[in-house]
Amino acid sequence: MSSILFSEVWQNTPQIPKFANVGAFALLVFDFCITFQDEVNWTWFRPWDITRIIFVISRYLPFIGAGLTVYDALNDVGSPVRDQAENVIHIIGIVAAEGLLVIRTWAFWQRSKKMLIGLVTYSIVRTP
C-alpha cells in the first residue's frame, strides 16, 4: 500500500499554492473590513508617535506584500526584482508587527523598564 505525502500533492498540484495565496489575501481584506471602524475610532484622531507609525506600517504594508504575492501566484512569469521587493516588504511588515507586539506587551506590564529591556534583548537575541 503506498502512501501519498502532502508535500507530493502540494508540488504536483500547482493550483493549491495559488488558491492559498488568493484565500489569504481575501482573509486580509475581510479582516480590514470588519476592523476598520474600530481603527478609525481608536487611532485616526490621535497624535502621530512611534506607536502609531508602527501600527500603520503593520496594518497597511501587508496589503502591498499580499497583493504582490497574489499577482505572482496568478502569473507564471516571475521577476527577480519584484520577488526581492516582495520579500523586503514582507520582512518590514513582520518586523513592524513584532515591534507593535513588544509595545503592547510593555504597556500591559505598566511600562516597566525591566520588561522593556527584557523584551528588546529577547527580540535582538532571537533575530538571526
PDB file of C-alpha atoms in Angstrom:
ATOM      1  CA  MET A   1       0.000   0.000   0.000  1.00  0.00           C
ATOM      2  CA  SER A   2       1.506   3.318  -0.986  1.00  0.00           C
ATOM      3  CA  SER A   3       1.037   6.494   0.933  1.00  0.00           C
ATOM      4  CA  ILE A   4       0.758   9.929  -0.607  1.00  0.00           C
ATOM      5  CA  LEU A   5       2.703  12.634   1.159  1.00  0.00           C
ATOM      6  CA  PHE A   6       1.178  16.067   1.454  1.00  0.00           C
ATOM      7  CA  SER A   7       4.367  17.600   0.032  1.00  0.00           C
ATOM      8  CA  GLU A   8       3.995  15.455  -3.099  1.00  0.00           C
ATOM      9  CA  VAL A   9       0.419  16.601  -3.620  1.00  0.00           C
ATOM     10  CA  TRP A  10       1.462  20.214  -2.998  1.00  0.00           C
ATOM     11  CA  GLN A  11       4.289  20.047  -5.537  1.00  0.00           C
ATOM     12  CA  ASN A  12       2.305  18.176  -8.179  1.00  0.00           C
ATOM     13  CA  THR A  13      -0.730  20.439  -7.971  1.00  0.00           C
ATOM     14  CA  PRO A  14       0.422  23.985  -8.722  1.00  0.00           C
ATOM     15  CA  GLN A  15      -3.083  25.388  -8.206  1.00  0.00           C
ATOM     16  CA  ILE A  16      -3.100  24.726  -4.456  1.00  0.00           C
ATOM     17  CA  PRO A  17      -0.490  27.393  -3.548  1.00  0.00           C
ATOM     18  CA  LYS A  18      -2.211  29.857  -5.875  1.00  0.00           C
ATOM     19  CA  PHE A  19      -5.563  29.279  -4.196  1.00  0.00           C
ATOM     20  CA  ALA A  20      -3.944  29.521  -0.754  1.00  0.00           C
ATOM     21  CA  ASN A  21      -2.381  32.903  -1.629  1.00  0.00           C
ATOM     22  CA  VAL A  22      -5.641  34.274  -3.005  1.00  0.00           C
ATOM     23  CA  GLY A  23      -7.546  32.939   0.025  1.00  0.00           C
ATOM     24  CA  ALA A  24      -5.068  34.532   2.452  1.00  0.00           C
ATOM     25  CA  PHE A  25      -5.439  37.868   0.649  1.00  0.00           C
ATOM     26  CA  ALA A  26      -9.228  37.558   0.895  1.00  0.00           C
ATOM     27  CA  LEU A  27      -8.906  36.972   4.657  1.00  0.00           C
ATOM     28  CA  LEU A  28      -6.695  40.056   4.959  1.00  0.00           C
ATOM     29  CA  VAL A  29      -9.300  42.171   3.171  1.00  0.00           C
ATOM     30  CA  PHE A  30     -12.083  40.668   5.291  1.00  0.00           C
ATOM     31  CA  ASP A  31     -10.186  41.458   8.495  1.00  0.00           C
ATOM     32  CA  PHE A  32      -9.654  45.018   7.303  1.00  0.00           C
ATOM     33  CA  CYS A  33     -13.360  45.438   6.561  1.00  0.00           C
ATOM     34  CA  ILE A  34     -14.535  44.220   9.956  1.00  0.00           C
ATOM     35  CA  THR A  35     -11.970  46.208  11.978  1.00  0.00           C
ATOM     36  CA  PHE A  36     -11.877  49.453  10.010  1.00  0.00           C
ATOM     37  CA  GLN A  37     -14.445  51.259  12.194  1.00  0.00           C
ATOM     38  CA  ASP A  38     -12.502  50.417  15.360  1.00  0.00           C
ATOM     39  CA  GLU A  39      -9.324  51.652  13.700  1.00  0.00           C
ATOM     40  CA  VAL A  40     -10.991  54.972  12.904  1.00  0.00           C
ATOM     41  CA  ASN A  41     -12.298  55.331  16.453  1.00  0.00           C
ATOM     42  CA  TRP A  42      -9.067  54.361  18.213  1.00  0.00           C
ATOM     43  CA  THR A  43      -6.226  55.632  16.041  1.00  0.00           C
ATOM     44  CA  TRP A  44      -7.168  58.148  13.387  1.00  0.00           C
ATOM     45  CA  PHE A  45      -7.597  61.183  15.623  1.00  0.00           C
ATOM     46  CA  ARG A  46      -4.633  60.555  17.889  1.00  0.00           C
ATOM     47  CA  PRO A  47      -1.335  62.388  17.541  1.00  0.00           C
ATOM     48  CA  TRP A  48       1.401  60.771  15.485  1.00  0.00           C
ATOM     49  CA  ASP A  49       4.025  58.957  17.543  1.00  0.00           C
ATOM     50  CA  ILE A  50       6.231  55.906  17.079  1.00  0.00           C
ATOM     51  CA  THR A  51       3.440  53.519  18.085  1.00  0.00           C
ATOM     52  CA  ARG A  52       1.054  54.906  15.502  1.00  0.00           C
ATOM     53  CA  ILE A  53       3.713  54.806  12.790  1.00  0.00           C
ATOM     54  CA  ILE A  54       4.472  51.158  13.580  1.00  0.00           C
ATOM     55  CA  PHE A  55       0.735  50.411  13.607  1.00  0.00           C
ATOM     56  CA  VAL A  56       0.202  51.992  10.192  1.00  0.00           C
ATOM     57  CA  ILE A  57       3.148  50.074   8.730  1.00  0.00           C
ATOM     58  CA  SER A  58       1.974  46.765  10.180  1.00  0.00           C
ATOM     59  CA  ARG A  59      -1.615  47.452   9.118  1.00  0.00           C
ATOM     60  CA  TYR A  60      -1.197  48.630   5.530  1.00  0.00           C
ATOM     61  CA  LEU A  61       2.115  47.246   4.247  1.00  0.00           C
ATOM     62  CA  PRO A  62       0.786  43.657   4.182  1.00  0.00           C
ATOM     63  CA  PHE A  63      -1.739  44.739   1.534  1.00  0.00           C
ATOM     64  CA  ILE A  64       1.116  45.610  -0.801  1.00  0.00           C
ATOM     65  CA  GLY A  65       3.042  42.430   0.014  1.00  0.00           C
ATOM     66  CA  ALA A  66      -0.011  40.202  -0.251  1.00  0.00           C
ATOM     67  CA  GLY A  67      -1.060  41.922  -3.464  1.00  0.00           C
ATOM     68  CA  LEU A  68       2.343  41.230  -4.989  1.00  0.00           C
ATOM     69  CA  THR A  69       2.159  37.629  -3.774  1.00  0.00           C
ATOM     70  CA  VAL A  70      -1.261  37.145  -5.381  1.00  0.00           C
ATOM     71  CA  TYR A  71      -0.025  38.798  -8.577  1.00  0.00           C
ATOM     72  CA  ASP A  72       2.923  36.397  -8.698  1.00  0.00           C
ATOM     73  CA  ALA A  73       0.656  33.443  -7.912  1.00  0.00           C
ATOM     74  CA  LEU A  74      -1.661  34.251 -10.807  1.00  0.00           C
ATOM     75  CA  ASN A  75       1.146  34.897 -13.312  1.00  0.00           C
ATOM     76  CA  ASP A  76       3.513  32.191 -14.439  1.00  0.00           C
ATOM     77  CA  VAL A  77       6.392  34.542 -15.235  1.00  0.00           C
ATOM     78  CA  GLY A  78       8.237  35.853 -12.185  1.00  0.00           C
ATOM     79  CA  SER A  79      10.590  38.773 -11.844  1.00  0.00           C
ATOM     80  CA  PRO A  80      13.651  38.572  -9.561  1.00  0.00           C
ATOM     81  CA  VAL A  81      13.434  42.290  -8.780  1.00  0.00           C
ATOM     82  CA  ARG A  82       9.739  42.046  -7.901  1.00  0.00           C
ATOM     83  CA  ASP A  83      10.381  38.909  -5.828  1.00  0.00           C
ATOM     84  CA  GLN A  84      13.111  40.678  -3.867  1.00  0.00           C
ATOM     85  CA  ALA A  85      10.906  43.741  -3.318  1.00  0.00           C
ATOM     86  CA  GLU A  86       8.101  41.460  -2.193  1.00  0.00           C
ATOM     87  CA  ASN A  87      10.392  39.762   0.326  1.00  0.00           C
ATOM     88  CA  VAL A  88      11.609  43.114   1.694  1.00  0.00           C
ATOM     89  CA  ILE A  89       8.017  44.321   2.074  1.00  0.00           C
ATOM     90  CA  HIS A  90       7.061  41.137   3.930  1.00  0.00           C
ATOM     91  CA  ILE A  91      10.075  41.415   6.250  1.00  0.00           C
ATOM     92  CA  ILE A  92       9.342  45.074   7.073  1.00  0.00           C
ATOM     93  CA  GLY A  93       5.717  44.156   7.806  1.00  0.00           C
ATOM     94  CA  ILE A  94       6.769  41.302  10.085  1.00  0.00           C
ATOM     95  CA  VAL A  95       9.253  43.476  11.982  1.00  0.00           C
ATOM     96  CA  ALA A  96       6.611  46.198  12.400  1.00  0.00           C
ATOM     97  CA  ALA A  97       4.045  43.686  13.697  1.00  0.00           C
ATOM     98  CA  GLU A  98       6.567  42.281  16.168  1.00  0.00           C
ATOM     99  CA  GLY A  99       7.513  45.794  17.252  1.00  0.00           C
ATOM    100  CA  LEU A 100       3.854  46.527  17.883  1.00  0.00           C
ATOM    101  CA  LEU A 101       3.594  43.342  19.936  1.00  0.00           C
ATOM    102  CA  VAL A 102       6.588  44.428  22.042  1.00  0.00           C
ATOM    103  CA  ILE A 103       4.989  47.841  22.635  1.00  0.00           C
ATOM    104  CA  ARG A 104       1.662  46.258  23.608  1.00  0.00           C
ATOM    105  CA  THR A 105       3.347  43.824  25.995  1.00  0.00           C
ATOM    106  CA  TRP A 106       5.364  46.647  27.536  1.00  0.00           C
ATOM    107  CA  ALA A 107       2.173  48.696  28.002  1.00  0.00           C
ATOM    108  CA  PHE A 108       0.418  45.688  29.543  1.00  0.00           C
ATOM    109  CA  TRP A 109       3.244  45.460  32.093  1.00  0.00           C
ATOM    110  CA  GLN A 110       2.585  49.113  33.027  1.00  0.00           C
ATOM    111  CA  ARG A 111       5.630  50.366  31.099  1.00  0.00           C
ATOM    112  CA  SER A 112       8.083  48.527  33.308  1.00  0.00           C
ATOM    113  CA  LYS A 113      11.656  49.390  32.380  1.00  0.00           C
ATOM    114  CA  LYS A 114      12.812  45.866  33.265  1.00  0.00           C
ATOM    115  CA  MET A 115      10.191  44.343  30.987  1.00  0.00           C
ATOM    116  CA  LEU A 116      11.144  46.674  28.125  1.00  0.00           C
ATOM    117  CA  ILE A 117      14.827  45.761  28.489  1.00  0.00           C
ATOM    118  CA  GLY A 118      13.899  42.067  28.547  1.00  0.00           C
ATOM    119  CA  LEU A 119      11.645  42.328  25.506  1.00  0.00           C
ATOM    120  CA  VAL A 120      14.141  44.299  23.445  1.00  0.00           C
ATOM    121  CA  THR A 121      17.000  41.992  24.466  1.00  0.00           C
ATOM    122  CA  TYR A 122      14.972  38.912  23.567  1.00  0.00           C
ATOM    123  CA  SER A 123      13.957  40.431  20.226  1.00  0.00           C
ATOM    124  CA  ILE A 124      17.551  41.229  19.336  1.00  0.00           C
ATOM    125  CA  VAL A 125      18.983  37.889  20.516  1.00  0.00           C
ATOM    126  CA  ARG A 126      16.478  35.703  18.686  1.00  0.00           C
ATOM    127  CA  THR A 127      16.818  37.591  15.390  1.00  0.00           C
ATOM    128  CA  PRO A 128      19.085  35.618  13.070  1.00  0.00           C
TER     129      PRO A 128
END
